[in-house]
Structures are given as structure tokens and as C-alpha cells.
XYZ file of C-alpha atoms in Angstrom:
676
model
C -11.538 -0.580 10.033
C -12.425 -1.933 13.475
C -15.452 -2.917 15.503
C -17.212 -0.010 17.181
C -19.531 -0.422 20.132
C -23.178 0.029 19.141
C -26.104 0.842 21.401
C -27.871 -1.796 23.488
C -30.428 -2.511 20.765
C -27.834 -3.639 18.216
C -28.019 -7.361 17.447
C -24.395 -8.518 17.686
C -25.549 -12.129 17.558
C -26.837 -11.585 14.048
C -23.602 -9.808 13.117
C -21.568 -12.834 14.121
C -24.070 -15.251 12.628
C -23.582 -13.526 9.273
C -19.820 -13.036 9.572
C -17.180 -15.137 7.842
C -16.104 -17.116 10.911
C -17.561 -20.339 9.474
C -15.778 -19.739 6.193
C -12.426 -19.144 7.907
C -12.796 -22.050 10.304
C -13.654 -24.310 7.368
C -10.662 -23.099 5.343
C -8.525 -26.212 5.796
C -5.660 -24.906 3.666
C -5.428 -21.730 5.748
C -5.638 -23.554 9.081
C -3.125 -26.262 8.202
C -0.586 -23.744 6.898
C -0.967 -21.535 9.972
C -0.506 -24.520 12.294
C 2.622 -25.614 10.405
C 4.033 -22.097 10.510
C 3.316 -21.685 14.224
C 4.945 -25.003 15.123
C 8.035 -24.053 13.109
C 8.258 -20.627 14.804
C 7.898 -22.094 18.298
C 10.597 -24.663 17.473
C 13.019 -21.955 16.315
C 12.530 -19.993 19.537
C 12.948 -23.109 21.697
C 16.125 -24.045 19.839
C 17.560 -20.686 20.953
C 16.859 -21.655 24.531
C 14.153 -19.013 24.990
C 10.647 -19.225 26.344
C 8.076 -18.891 23.569
C 5.872 -15.874 24.384
C 3.223 -15.328 21.713
C 1.176 -12.286 20.753
C -1.873 -13.151 18.628
C -3.432 -9.972 17.201
C -7.037 -10.370 16.086
C -7.476 -13.711 17.809
C -11.184 -14.111 16.954
C -12.175 -17.575 18.210
C -8.752 -18.066 19.803
C -7.875 -20.798 17.312
C -4.367 -19.552 16.462
C -3.581 -18.971 20.141
C -4.583 -22.547 20.935
C -2.440 -23.751 18.044
C 0.526 -21.892 19.560
C 0.116 -23.442 22.999
C -0.402 -26.886 21.454
C 2.838 -26.333 19.515
C 4.687 -25.741 22.812
C 4.404 -22.008 23.439
C 4.843 -21.091 27.106
C 2.239 -18.322 27.086
C 0.030 -16.537 24.587
C -1.697 -13.149 24.610
C -4.727 -13.108 22.329
C -5.930 -9.602 21.411
C -9.518 -9.140 20.189
C -11.175 -5.711 19.974
C -14.738 -6.960 19.325
C -16.119 -7.542 22.826
C -18.720 -10.259 22.087
C -16.091 -12.248 20.199
C -13.487 -11.691 22.915
C -15.928 -13.047 25.500
C -16.529 -16.059 23.286
C -12.803 -16.655 22.848
C -12.378 -16.722 26.654
C -14.971 -19.484 26.924
C -13.540 -21.478 24.022
C -10.003 -21.235 25.421
C -11.107 -22.276 28.908
C -13.296 -25.121 27.654
C -10.352 -26.509 25.677
C -8.149 -26.451 28.770
C -5.886 -23.571 27.749
C -7.111 -21.015 30.293
C -3.848 -20.984 32.256
C -1.685 -20.350 29.199
C -3.798 -17.974 27.109
C -4.904 -14.505 28.156
C -7.567 -12.832 26.024
C -7.223 -9.036 25.931
C -10.337 -7.142 24.827
C -8.614 -4.120 23.270
C -7.349 -2.847 19.984
C -3.704 -3.922 19.724
C -2.572 -0.282 19.607
C -4.060 0.173 23.103
C -2.313 -2.842 24.648
C 0.330 -2.032 27.255
C 3.403 -3.967 28.459
C 4.836 -4.042 31.985
C 4.099 -5.177 35.524
C 0.836 -3.230 35.523
C 0.120 -3.698 31.821
C -1.884 -6.122 29.753
C 1.270 -8.102 28.924
C 3.992 -8.845 31.443
C 6.711 -8.728 28.801
C 7.168 -8.295 25.099
C 6.454 -11.323 22.918
C 9.055 -13.056 20.769
C 6.481 -14.639 18.421
C 3.925 -12.504 16.581
C 0.907 -14.244 15.061
C -1.677 -12.332 13.074
C -4.514 -12.858 10.654
C -5.209 -9.223 9.841
C -5.467 -9.690 6.097
C -8.267 -9.042 3.676
C -8.516 -9.550 -0.070
C -6.363 -6.433 -0.592
C -3.902 -7.658 2.094
C -3.711 -4.372 4.017
C -7.366 -3.263 4.024
C -8.031 -4.285 7.636
C -5.258 -2.082 8.998
C -2.424 -4.609 8.995
C 0.297 -2.000 8.455
C -0.565 0.294 11.413
C -1.044 -2.751 13.649
C 2.317 -4.261 12.678
C 4.099 -0.925 12.997
C 2.779 -0.439 16.541
C 3.438 -4.044 17.537
C 7.092 -3.883 16.513
C 7.575 -0.606 18.367
C 5.796 -1.514 21.585
C 4.697 -5.159 21.917
C 7.284 -7.562 20.467
C 11.040 -8.066 20.828
C 13.499 -7.056 18.171
C 14.127 -9.976 15.821
C 10.884 -11.692 16.780
C 9.461 -14.585 14.790
C 6.346 -13.677 12.818
C 3.662 -15.987 11.445
C 3.195 -15.330 8.634
C 6.753 -14.252 7.950
C 6.219 -12.532 4.619
C 3.519 -11.463 2.163
C 4.078 -10.934 -1.560
C 1.723 -9.092 -3.900
C 1.411 -10.146 -7.544
C -0.212 -8.438 -10.517
C -1.122 -9.111 -14.136
C -2.196 -6.516 -16.707
C -5.142 -7.582 -18.869
C -7.598 -6.314 -21.439
C -11.172 -7.141 -20.491
C -14.263 -5.608 -22.038
C -16.393 -7.279 -19.377
C -14.455 -5.996 -16.375
C -13.942 -2.542 -17.901
C -17.739 -2.289 -18.217
C -17.847 -2.292 -14.403
C -15.912 0.974 -14.336
C -16.822 3.246 -17.278
C -20.008 3.805 -19.293
C -19.828 3.435 -23.057
C -21.971 5.510 -25.463
C -25.300 3.813 -26.218
C -26.587 3.940 -29.824
C -30.380 3.927 -30.248
C -32.679 4.130 -33.235
C -35.036 6.947 -32.193
C -38.074 8.330 -34.017
C -35.973 11.137 -35.483
C -33.178 8.796 -36.608
C -29.997 7.295 -35.159
C -28.993 8.806 -31.828
C -26.340 8.065 -29.242
C -26.629 8.497 -25.481
C -23.345 10.034 -24.372
C -21.903 10.788 -20.963
C -20.079 13.781 -19.471
C -16.398 14.124 -20.258
C -15.579 14.042 -16.558
C -16.922 10.477 -16.429
C -14.475 9.445 -19.155
C -11.451 10.919 -17.367
C -12.549 10.001 -13.830
C -10.069 7.597 -12.139
C -13.019 5.692 -10.699
C -13.950 4.422 -7.263
C -11.145 4.425 -4.689
C -12.098 1.018 -3.288
C -10.868 -2.277 -4.674
C -13.206 -4.500 -6.677
C -12.901 -7.866 -4.938
C -14.414 -10.888 -6.641
C -14.066 -14.637 -7.035
C -11.702 -14.254 -9.962
C -11.727 -18.018 -10.444
C -15.279 -17.665 -11.778
C -14.267 -15.285 -14.565
C -13.856 -17.466 -17.662
C -10.686 -17.284 -19.728
C -12.639 -15.896 -22.704
C -13.534 -12.733 -20.732
C -10.012 -11.297 -20.604
C -6.739 -11.226 -22.529
C -3.479 -11.283 -20.508
C -1.125 -8.588 -21.778
C 1.684 -9.326 -19.317
C 3.188 -12.193 -17.426
C 2.440 -12.438 -13.705
C 4.555 -9.729 -12.020
C 5.972 -9.676 -8.499
C 5.110 -6.163 -7.279
C 6.300 -5.969 -3.676
C 6.802 -7.915 -0.459
C 6.342 -7.084 3.228
C 8.424 -8.927 5.833
C 6.417 -9.067 9.037
C 9.239 -10.274 11.311
C 10.994 -6.920 10.813
C 9.721 -3.414 11.616
C 6.867 -2.468 9.297
C 6.023 1.066 8.219
C 2.562 2.395 7.534
C 3.992 5.244 5.451
C 2.772 5.505 1.838
C 5.049 3.713 -0.595
C 5.263 2.735 -4.250
C 6.969 -0.002 -6.229
C 7.653 0.041 -9.960
C 8.429 -2.920 -12.194
C 9.167 -2.990 -15.914
C 7.028 -5.192 -18.075
C 7.237 -6.174 -21.699
C 3.751 -6.873 -23.024
C 3.389 -10.440 -24.253
C 0.633 -9.295 -26.607
C -0.519 -6.016 -28.116
C -3.800 -4.721 -26.785
C -5.508 -2.163 -24.575
C -4.510 -2.260 -20.906
C -7.635 -1.712 -18.828
C -7.377 -3.758 -15.675
C -4.759 -4.990 -13.222
C -5.612 -8.325 -11.638
C -3.876 -8.741 -8.294
C -3.539 -11.266 -5.483
C -1.106 -12.164 -2.732
C 0.523 -15.125 -1.075
C 1.946 -15.484 2.388
C 5.001 -17.464 3.515
C 4.448 -18.843 6.980
C 8.202 -19.405 7.499
C 11.395 -17.546 6.466
C 12.422 -20.345 4.112
C 9.207 -19.976 2.126
C 8.434 -23.691 2.399
C 4.930 -23.154 3.839
C 2.870 -21.062 1.436
C -0.753 -19.973 1.365
C -1.609 -18.517 -2.044
C -4.608 -16.710 -3.517
C -3.384 -17.109 -7.092
C -6.213 -17.752 -9.600
C -6.710 -20.964 -11.551
C -4.566 -20.048 -14.573
C -1.577 -19.536 -12.260
C -2.011 -22.385 -9.776
C -3.304 -24.991 -12.199
C -6.854 -26.230 -12.640
C -9.722 -24.621 -10.790
C -10.480 -27.845 -8.941
C -7.030 -27.762 -7.322
C -7.534 -24.300 -5.813
C -8.748 -24.169 -2.212
C -12.066 -22.326 -2.045
C -12.428 -19.396 0.326
C -14.697 -16.389 0.557
C -12.941 -14.335 3.250
C -10.025 -13.838 0.861
C -10.672 -13.424 -2.860
C -8.787 -11.628 -5.646
C -8.555 -7.969 -6.634
C -9.578 -6.143 -9.787
C -7.985 -2.691 -10.081
C -9.094 -0.391 -12.882
C -6.398 1.712 -14.479
C -7.216 5.456 -14.503
C -7.507 5.294 -18.300
C -7.221 2.714 -21.036
C -3.631 2.437 -22.261
C -2.614 0.936 -25.645
C 0.294 -1.526 -25.326
C 2.533 -2.902 -28.050
C 4.048 -6.346 -27.753
C 7.665 -6.180 -26.592
C 7.648 -2.413 -25.893
C 8.504 -1.891 -22.207
C 6.269 0.064 -19.856
C 6.348 0.701 -16.100
C 3.664 -0.653 -13.801
C 3.621 1.030 -10.398
C 1.821 -0.215 -7.311
C 1.043 2.416 -4.672
C -0.274 1.911 -1.166
C -1.218 3.954 1.863
C -2.403 2.665 5.261
C -5.308 0.666 3.912
C -5.414 0.736 0.099
C -3.498 -0.307 -2.998
C -3.775 1.185 -6.506
C -1.914 0.914 -9.814
C -0.661 3.158 -12.594
C 0.799 2.330 -16.002
C 3.234 4.696 -17.735
C 5.947 4.762 -20.358
C 9.102 3.080 -19.182
C 11.971 5.244 -18.053
C 15.505 4.609 -19.283
C 17.004 3.804 -15.925
C 16.045 0.770 -13.868
C 13.580 1.764 -11.209
C 12.618 0.022 -8.035
C 10.358 2.712 -6.670
C 8.395 5.729 -7.820
C 7.156 8.796 -6.034
C 3.807 8.050 -4.359
C 0.765 9.653 -5.943
C -2.546 10.425 -4.348
C -5.058 7.657 -4.016
C -7.577 7.872 -6.896
C -10.863 9.502 -5.950
C -14.057 9.703 -8.005
C -14.616 13.188 -9.435
C -17.649 12.432 -11.616
C -20.018 11.250 -8.835
C -21.092 8.186 -10.830
C -18.743 5.879 -8.919
C -20.150 7.211 -5.658
C -23.720 6.495 -6.727
C -23.419 3.293 -8.756
C -21.837 0.000 -7.791
C -19.671 -1.960 -10.227
C -22.565 -4.328 -11.070
C -24.734 -1.272 -11.789
C -22.157 0.016 -14.277
C -22.244 -3.401 -15.922
C -26.033 -3.309 -15.981
C -26.149 0.098 -17.671
C -23.568 -1.095 -20.200
C -25.616 -4.200 -21.047
C -27.000 -3.420 -24.502
C -29.304 -6.463 -24.547
C -30.943 -5.259 -21.348
C -31.244 -1.672 -22.593
C -32.722 -2.948 -25.837
C -35.484 -4.758 -23.918
C -36.526 -1.504 -22.233
C -36.280 0.363 -25.522
C -38.507 -2.150 -27.337
C -41.006 -2.207 -24.462
C -41.187 1.601 -24.440
C -41.849 1.637 -28.192
C -44.870 -0.609 -27.608
C -46.532 1.521 -24.924
C -45.375 5.101 -25.566
C -47.577 7.541 -27.477
C -46.717 10.995 -28.856
C -48.971 12.647 -26.252
C -47.727 10.552 -23.319
C -46.940 12.372 -20.080
C -44.197 10.162 -18.693
C -42.817 9.812 -15.158
C -39.761 7.677 -14.454
C -39.082 6.328 -10.953
C -35.643 4.735 -10.538
C -32.300 5.876 -9.146
C -29.958 7.166 -11.827
C -31.808 5.565 -14.723
C -31.434 6.181 -18.460
C -35.124 5.457 -19.096
C -36.064 9.174 -19.198
C -33.637 9.663 -22.114
C -35.021 6.638 -23.947
C -38.585 7.913 -23.426
C -37.689 11.397 -24.677
C -35.858 10.119 -27.751
C -38.867 7.986 -28.656
C -40.957 11.138 -28.944
C -43.092 11.405 -25.810
C -44.691 14.795 -25.121
C -43.198 15.363 -21.659
C -40.832 13.458 -19.360
C -40.515 13.828 -15.610
C -38.086 11.817 -13.523
C -38.146 11.329 -9.773
C -34.734 11.447 -8.070
C -34.957 11.486 -4.277
C -31.175 11.358 -3.740
C -29.282 14.649 -4.031
C -26.277 12.770 -5.442
C -28.444 11.088 -8.064
C -30.099 14.400 -9.002
C -26.708 16.043 -9.506
C -25.370 13.226 -11.647
C -28.476 12.956 -13.826
C -28.415 16.702 -14.485
C -24.910 16.267 -15.901
C -25.951 13.333 -18.069
C -29.044 15.154 -19.361
C -26.907 18.200 -20.098
C -24.355 16.113 -22.005
C -27.245 14.977 -24.212
C -28.717 18.528 -24.484
C -31.817 17.484 -22.568
C -31.504 19.668 -19.469
C -34.547 21.690 -20.577
C -36.465 18.676 -21.901
C -36.531 16.389 -18.852
C -37.798 17.739 -15.534
C -36.163 16.336 -12.402
C -38.481 16.174 -9.390
C -36.722 16.371 -6.050
C -39.394 15.004 -3.738
C -40.511 11.706 -2.308
C -43.581 10.309 -4.119
C -46.011 10.989 -1.266
C -45.017 14.686 -1.188
C -45.700 15.450 -4.838
C -48.498 17.885 -5.685
C -50.330 18.600 -9.015
C -48.220 21.664 -9.782
C -45.090 19.480 -9.828
C -46.526 17.919 -12.992
C -47.633 21.278 -14.392
C -51.232 20.317 -13.652
C -51.105 17.298 -15.958
C -51.882 13.662 -15.216
C -49.273 10.966 -15.712
C -50.302 8.630 -18.522
C -47.106 6.534 -18.616
C -45.336 5.471 -15.422
C -42.006 3.732 -16.019
C -39.251 2.163 -13.931
C -36.486 -0.396 -14.296
C -37.054 -0.608 -11.265
C -33.718 0.066 -9.570
C -32.999 1.725 -6.224
C -29.496 2.070 -4.833
C -30.601 1.192 -1.285
C -31.999 -2.199 -2.324
C -30.164 -5.263 -1.041
C -32.522 -8.161 -1.735
C -34.291 -8.655 -5.073
C -37.746 -7.668 -3.799
C -36.535 -4.418 -2.236
C -37.016 -2.803 -5.643
C -40.749 -3.312 -5.076
C -40.433 0.164 -3.581
C -41.607 1.160 -7.053
C -44.976 -0.428 -6.291
C -45.326 1.641 -3.132
C -44.314 4.786 -5.036
C -46.885 3.978 -7.709
C -49.522 3.614 -4.982
C -48.565 6.965 -3.414
C -48.965 8.590 -6.848
C -52.494 7.251 -7.406
C -54.061 10.724 -7.480
C -51.589 11.935 -10.114
C -52.192 9.071 -12.569
C -54.646 9.221 -15.435
C -57.544 6.767 -15.392
C -55.994 4.810 -18.282
C -52.386 5.028 -17.080
C -49.916 2.533 -18.517
C -47.353 1.137 -16.095
C -44.039 -0.316 -17.245
C -43.204 -2.850 -15.972
C -46.763 -4.160 -15.963
C -46.045 -6.689 -13.238
C -43.348 -8.652 -11.475
C -43.012 -12.212 -10.269
C -40.969 -13.847 -7.531
C -39.279 -17.103 -8.497
C -37.786 -19.862 -6.380
C -35.533 -22.855 -6.966
C -33.628 -25.206 -4.654
C -29.922 -25.667 -5.356
C -26.810 -27.600 -4.479
C -23.872 -25.223 -4.051
C -20.388 -26.254 -5.045
C -18.793 -24.235 -2.232
C -20.997 -21.444 -0.886
C -22.634 -23.820 1.601
C -19.390 -23.675 3.610
C -20.169 -20.188 4.956
C -23.088 -21.647 6.948
C -21.657 -25.097 7.550
C -20.745 -26.534 10.959
C -16.974 -26.699 11.237
C -14.962 -29.873 10.808
C -11.561 -30.720 12.275
C -8.098 -29.188 11.979
C -5.063 -31.274 12.967
C -6.233 -32.291 16.391
C -8.670 -29.430 17.023
C -12.344 -30.345 17.084
C -13.651 -27.362 15.146
C -17.203 -28.610 15.498
C -16.823 -28.108 19.223
C -15.651 -24.534 18.601
C -18.630 -23.998 16.324
C -20.967 -25.070 19.121
C -19.141 -22.846 21.604
C -19.557 -19.801 19.391
C -23.269 -20.457 19.117
C -23.846 -21.318 22.770
C -21.753 -18.561 24.304
C -23.440 -15.939 22.125
C -26.971 -17.166 22.771
C -26.820 -17.953 19.049
C -29.966 -17.065 17.171
C -29.215 -16.590 13.507
C -32.442 -15.501 11.890
C -33.840 -17.724 9.181
C -33.834 -15.124 6.457
C -32.625 -14.842 2.913
C -29.366 -13.023 2.276
C -27.961 -11.458 -0.922
C -25.205 -13.182 -2.917
C -23.977 -12.648 -6.512
C -24.425 -16.240 -7.639
C -22.405 -15.836 -10.841
C -19.445 -16.018 -8.456
C -20.731 -19.101 -6.610
C -21.420 -22.172 -8.785
C -24.518 -24.210 -8.042
C -26.778 -26.787 -9.665
C -30.523 -26.824 -9.466
C -32.185 -29.599 -7.485
C -35.706 -28.558 -8.467
C -37.470 -26.894 -11.338
C -37.835 -23.102 -10.979
C -41.329 -22.041 -9.967
C -43.254 -18.798 -9.646
C -44.392 -18.255 -6.069
C -45.818 -14.697 -6.060
C -47.017 -12.183 -8.654
C -47.253 -8.414 -8.202
C -49.634 -6.411 -10.408
C -48.268 -2.896 -10.836
C -51.387 -1.790 -12.695
C -53.084 -1.913 -9.291
C -52.149 -0.302 -5.983
C -50.390 -2.291 -3.267
C -53.043 -4.510 -1.628
C -54.023 -4.021 1.980
C -53.614 -7.683 2.865
C -50.582 -9.974 2.501
C -49.977 -12.011 -0.615
C -49.313 -15.634 0.256
C -48.469 -18.879 -1.448
C -47.506 -22.311 -0.220
C -46.852 -25.623 -1.835
C -44.397 -28.466 -2.301
C -41.113 -28.419 -4.195
C -40.217 -31.797 -5.622
C -36.457 -32.232 -5.639
C -35.570 -33.434 -9.099
C -31.966 -34.533 -8.624
C -30.347 -37.082 -6.326
C -28.101 -34.450 -4.751
C -27.879 -32.381 -1.597
C -30.061 -29.295 -1.451
C -28.255 -26.604 0.520
C -30.906 -23.920 0.187
C -33.353 -22.016 -1.966
C -32.562 -19.181 -4.364
C -35.136 -16.447 -5.016
C -35.152 -13.755 -7.673
C -37.469 -11.307 -9.405
C -38.580 -11.059 -12.997
C -40.104 -7.857 -14.346
C -42.637 -8.115 -17.142
C -42.217 -4.891 -19.087
C -44.698 -5.465 -21.894
C -46.170 -8.497 -23.672
C -43.364 -10.980 -24.426
C -40.660 -8.699 -22.964
C -39.283 -9.520 -19.511
C -36.145 -8.777 -17.513
C -34.765 -11.313 -15.032
C -32.645 -10.500 -11.988
C -31.761 -14.145 -11.477
C -31.632 -17.344 -13.459
C -30.383 -17.049 -17.040
C -29.952 -20.749 -17.754
C -30.706 -23.822 -15.656
C -27.983 -26.365 -14.967
C -27.556 -29.694 -16.691
C -25.515 -32.778 -15.917
C -22.208 -31.081 -16.808
C -22.714 -27.345 -16.298
C -23.717 -25.075 -13.439
C -26.619 -22.644 -13.436
C -26.020 -19.310 -15.129
C -27.124 -16.161 -13.305
C -27.327 -12.537 -14.341
C -24.043 -10.903 -13.276
C -25.635 -7.509 -12.568
C -27.751 -8.437 -9.547
C -27.487 -10.282 -6.284
C -29.899 -13.119 -5.763
C -31.528 -14.025 -2.446
C -30.227 -17.214 -0.831
C -32.071 -18.963 1.969
C -29.829 -21.583 3.564
C -31.628 -24.577 5.024
C -30.688 -25.285 8.641
C -29.045 -28.459 7.320
C -28.532 -29.801 3.823
C -31.397 -31.934 2.563
C -30.214 -35.361 1.476
C -31.981 -37.514 -1.118
C -34.250 -40.017 0.614
C -32.288 -42.927 -0.851
C -30.903 -44.025 -4.193
C -33.850 -46.365 -4.511
C -36.651 -43.987 -3.559
C -35.077 -40.986 -5.298
C -35.166 -37.296 -4.293
C -37.253 -35.957 -1.439
C -39.458 -32.857 -1.323
C -39.678 -29.533 0.530
C -42.787 -27.700 1.690
C -42.594 -23.939 1.283
C -44.621 -20.957 2.474
C -43.869 -17.510 1.033
C -45.693 -14.272 1.808
C -45.401 -10.579 0.940
C -46.209 -8.197 3.790
C -47.527 -4.877 2.384
C -46.986 -3.217 5.771
C -43.208 -3.709 5.577
C -42.540 -4.559 1.940
C -40.686 -7.677 3.072
C -40.905 -11.246 1.840
C -41.231 -13.865 4.576
C -40.529 -17.516 3.899
C -40.354 -20.888 5.554
C -39.173 -24.270 4.291
C -39.752 -27.706 5.814
C -38.376 -30.972 4.454
C -40.939 -33.683 3.788
C -39.992 -37.204 4.762
């Protein structure tokens, strides 16, 4: 909820380098609306004959404070709890010539004091904040506003923004619901048709307590069915005292179509002025108009809330939708409409996972396990390599492969689950399928296993997805290779490994918008943001590492500027090599377009002619963007600057690459150099 001081070895520079400051500073719509709102607030105070004293909570770079002084404010207090950023804000403010009118306070706003010996000489009459996240209140806006109104600002102060309004829409969506609950999986086993089922507590579990925030504008219209109009759920007026107390708001809705209510899509908009003439909205494309008209931003997205259970709705038959919130979270509940009109409902407890699955698996992992095409690939691959006398060991976190192997008729199945949470959950799933005595769960790390763990038998079939919950980048799941190497003494001489191998793939791309998060800043109504960008880097001894970072590219459209190529191959039939694997070459850029970076992903080759990709599903063409698997994050390496085509006459340029796998660390190192 706030920055905490780490020890002296913590790399704050990298934290800032990877933060969303570039995205926010490049958000022209946000910056313009804030500047307009601040100028209007300062004008209203001046018209009353008062000095304009501003409190800017969460000042960050100091941008909004400088806007206030430029708009005519007499003095501004900028509060920033994160010390490295507060130090940077001081330098930016001074360099821009505002040092005598802006005081940066390195504290949490709830620790700020007012008085002759305090941090502020007097209470402010203008309150500026940007404390909002995708869920609006998730960064602690309510407690901060409550404290500010009690202790830091005058009664009747002007607030920018003045008001926030939360909207919701009830939809049916098989795709989004698959991120929340597992569906039974039918399989054609050796003994006939079977179905993998899941514990009853998973069906009734309300799910993860945290919001699912995504780029809702990238969810195509065909993936959901609106069952209601857009509903206004509640508003918060920031210029009046704000309470952090739990609250709820109920609205009646008449379904516009019969269907199964599964998901509540939600977003907010803020009015920068009391008249509501300056709006900043997060509404998705089907509300605001075409997608191209929507301002792109990554620091604020849209919310997907899963209802506790699926609810059938009939067109025209009224129901109540209730939004609840506490200090930091929002959640929704749908229930039969009451006779009397209702503005509010008694608050209920925030939903908490009771089945453990939502604590172990992410939403993309739920979607992955619900992907029948993917499961079918593993099932078909297992049929090719499994024998009736196979002694099988599965190594993946919370995987269904042990059940598939058992149902295909293998002699014995072991599964390795190093996480206590994963062990507990898998026991429940095995029990639900009456396999608790058929599949043995091993509770050790691979290097600690001994022959008696396998009942004195050798493993003849080693299987994995591979999937590990701690993996961030695509190649982190190569942990399976290290586990396979540690198990060398427990494997039979003719062991079969599934997947047989893996390959690392690379392609250069032009992003539609994602490049903005690493882009130098532009300008904002008289402020040279590029200068601020340089100040952030210089004052922090800026040293962003040139490394790949994970992004779910199905949410971030891009087009390929090169053909995909295989850069490294990993043979799981053999142990991890002692020496690095390396490859270098030249990527010819095939399109006359900017290349913002390289995307890397893994493909796992399960058996002959059966592979699973964690990345590219379909390359782009002249009209469409690339299609990526929605279940995994891909690795994105941003070039230090976008590579331009050499010229329209000479055509695209080229990039030299060097990629290596370090067996000592399990990491992939890479370097790219443009060729002129």
C-alpha cells in the first residue's frame, strides 16, 4: 500500500526504471485534464480573494505541484513517501525554478503536521491528488482523503479531481469465467470415457479477493455478452469529507438479455471540476466509441470482478446489483430484487478464497487449465509415450498431468509438489477423482529424493508441462531441466522425457502502444516533459538494466518486423550442460516500420509433431496484429531507442543479436545491436 524502506543493497534505481512513471508522464489525456482542473480550482480560490495554498498528495515527479504554481497558486506542499522519488522531485522542482514556491515533504500524508513547527504552516485550500489505481481506491485513497480533510485542508476546500464515479456492467463471458473456476474435463481413457472433476469447495468458492485488472479494450466483442446496460454504482466527492468506513451501494437492473451472469466489468471516471466539464474516463471502447478514440494508458486499466456464483438472468426481470468496498477493495454481489427501492445494502465481508486454488493459481493459470486444446495436446502426447508398465514421475506445480497419466493406464504415478499449498490442493483434487491412493505425492525438492521415495523403482517416464508458480519469464520454467538433472540417478537407462525438448524463439516487433512505458517523455502544455525525464534519470544515477521483462502481449497489440526465428534449443533427454549455450546472428527487419524491441518465448516439444507454444499463435499481416497465447506472459526486450527503417528507398535495416543460456544461473542473457 506504500513504499517501505529496504536495506542498503536494494536497487531502487531499477524499481523506478521499471515503474509506470514514463507511462503516466506520457498520458497526455491525464496531464491535460489535470492541468485544466488545477487552473480552474486556482481561479475559483482567487475569485474569493484568498491565497491559493495547495496540498499535492503523492507528488511523484512534482508535475502536478508545478502545474499548480504555473496556474497561479501562491504555495504548494508536495507530499511523497518514497524517499528516492522525493529527492528527485526536489531537484526537478528547483531546476524548473519553482523551489521558492514548492516544498517537497518526504512523509506519508497521514504523518504530515500543520502549524508553526509543522511540515505545513497552514492548512491548504486546494487538494490535489493522484492516488488512484485501476480499482480507484486500491492505493489507499480513502484513508488518505479522510485524514487530509480532518487535519490538512480547510473545510470547503477545492479538490482536483472533484469527484469520481464508478460504473459497472453485468456480462456473460465463457472466456473470462474460465479465469476463475475450473470446468470438468472429459477424457477418453483406456477404460472408457472419464471426466476429471474438482472438489465441491472449488465450485462454491467466491474466488480470489483481488481485482482482475486488464486492458479490457483488447477483449473482443465476441468474447462476452452484455446482460445489462452500463450502471452508475456510486460516486465519491473529494472536496467534502471522505470516510474510509466500509460501504455498499445497490442499484436495480433489468437485464437487456437473458443469460448467465458471471462477471461484472467495472471502470471509473473522474471529474476535475464541480461542473463535470473536465472528465477523464476509463470507459472501454463500446462505451466511449471506437477503440482508436480511447486514450491508451497502462497505469489505469479496467476491472473484471467475478460474481461468487453464476446467476441465471431473465430479460426484463429486475435484480439488485450491489457494490461493496472497504479501505482498499471493491466487490460485487447479484441478488433478487427487493420490493422497495434501495440505495444501499448492508456491507458483507470481502470475498476470500476457501478452496486454496485461487491462492496457488493466477487467473491466466485457470485459463490454461481450462484450455481443452492444450490439455488434448498433452493427452495425445502421453498416449504416444506411455506404456502399461511405465513408472511415471510428474514435475510441475499443481498439474493435472498425473491424472491424465493414471487414466491412460500407467503402472505407477508419482508427482513432485515442493509447495505445501500445492500439495494440499492436489490431494483434494486427487481425492475428488478417487485417486488419493493411486497417485503418490512426494514432498521433497528433487535433489533430496532417495530410492525409497520411489519404492526402489526407477523412473521410466518423466513428465512436465512444465509450469512453476514462481516463474516470471518464459525460460524460468527450465527449472524442470535442472530437476531432471538432479534426478539422474533415479531415471532408468531408457527413460522417456516429456517434453522431449524446448526451444527459445525471438521476433522483433512494432508495438501499437506498449513502447510508451519506456519512451522518453514529450511535452504537456508548456512543461518540457523530456527535461523531467532526463532529471529523473540523472538525479537517480539512472541505470535501467538491459533485460527482458514479462508482459501478456494479448493485451498489447504489436506487429512483427521480422520473421520469428529459433535461437536456442534445450534437449531434456540430456542433463543440463556444464557450459553455456550460445547463439548469435542477424535479424533482417522485414517491414518498413519502427522496431521497438524483441519478443522471446518458449515452445515445448512434447512428442513428434506435438508442441505447445507459450508465445506466438499467429503472425501479423498488413491488417491484423500478432496473436499471442493468452495464458502466458512473453518476454519483451525494449531497444534503447526504436529502430527506424534505413530509408524508404533502401528498405528495412537489420539487428545483430547474441543470446546465451547460463547453466550456472538458469538465466538467458541477450544483447541487440542495430546494423547500419
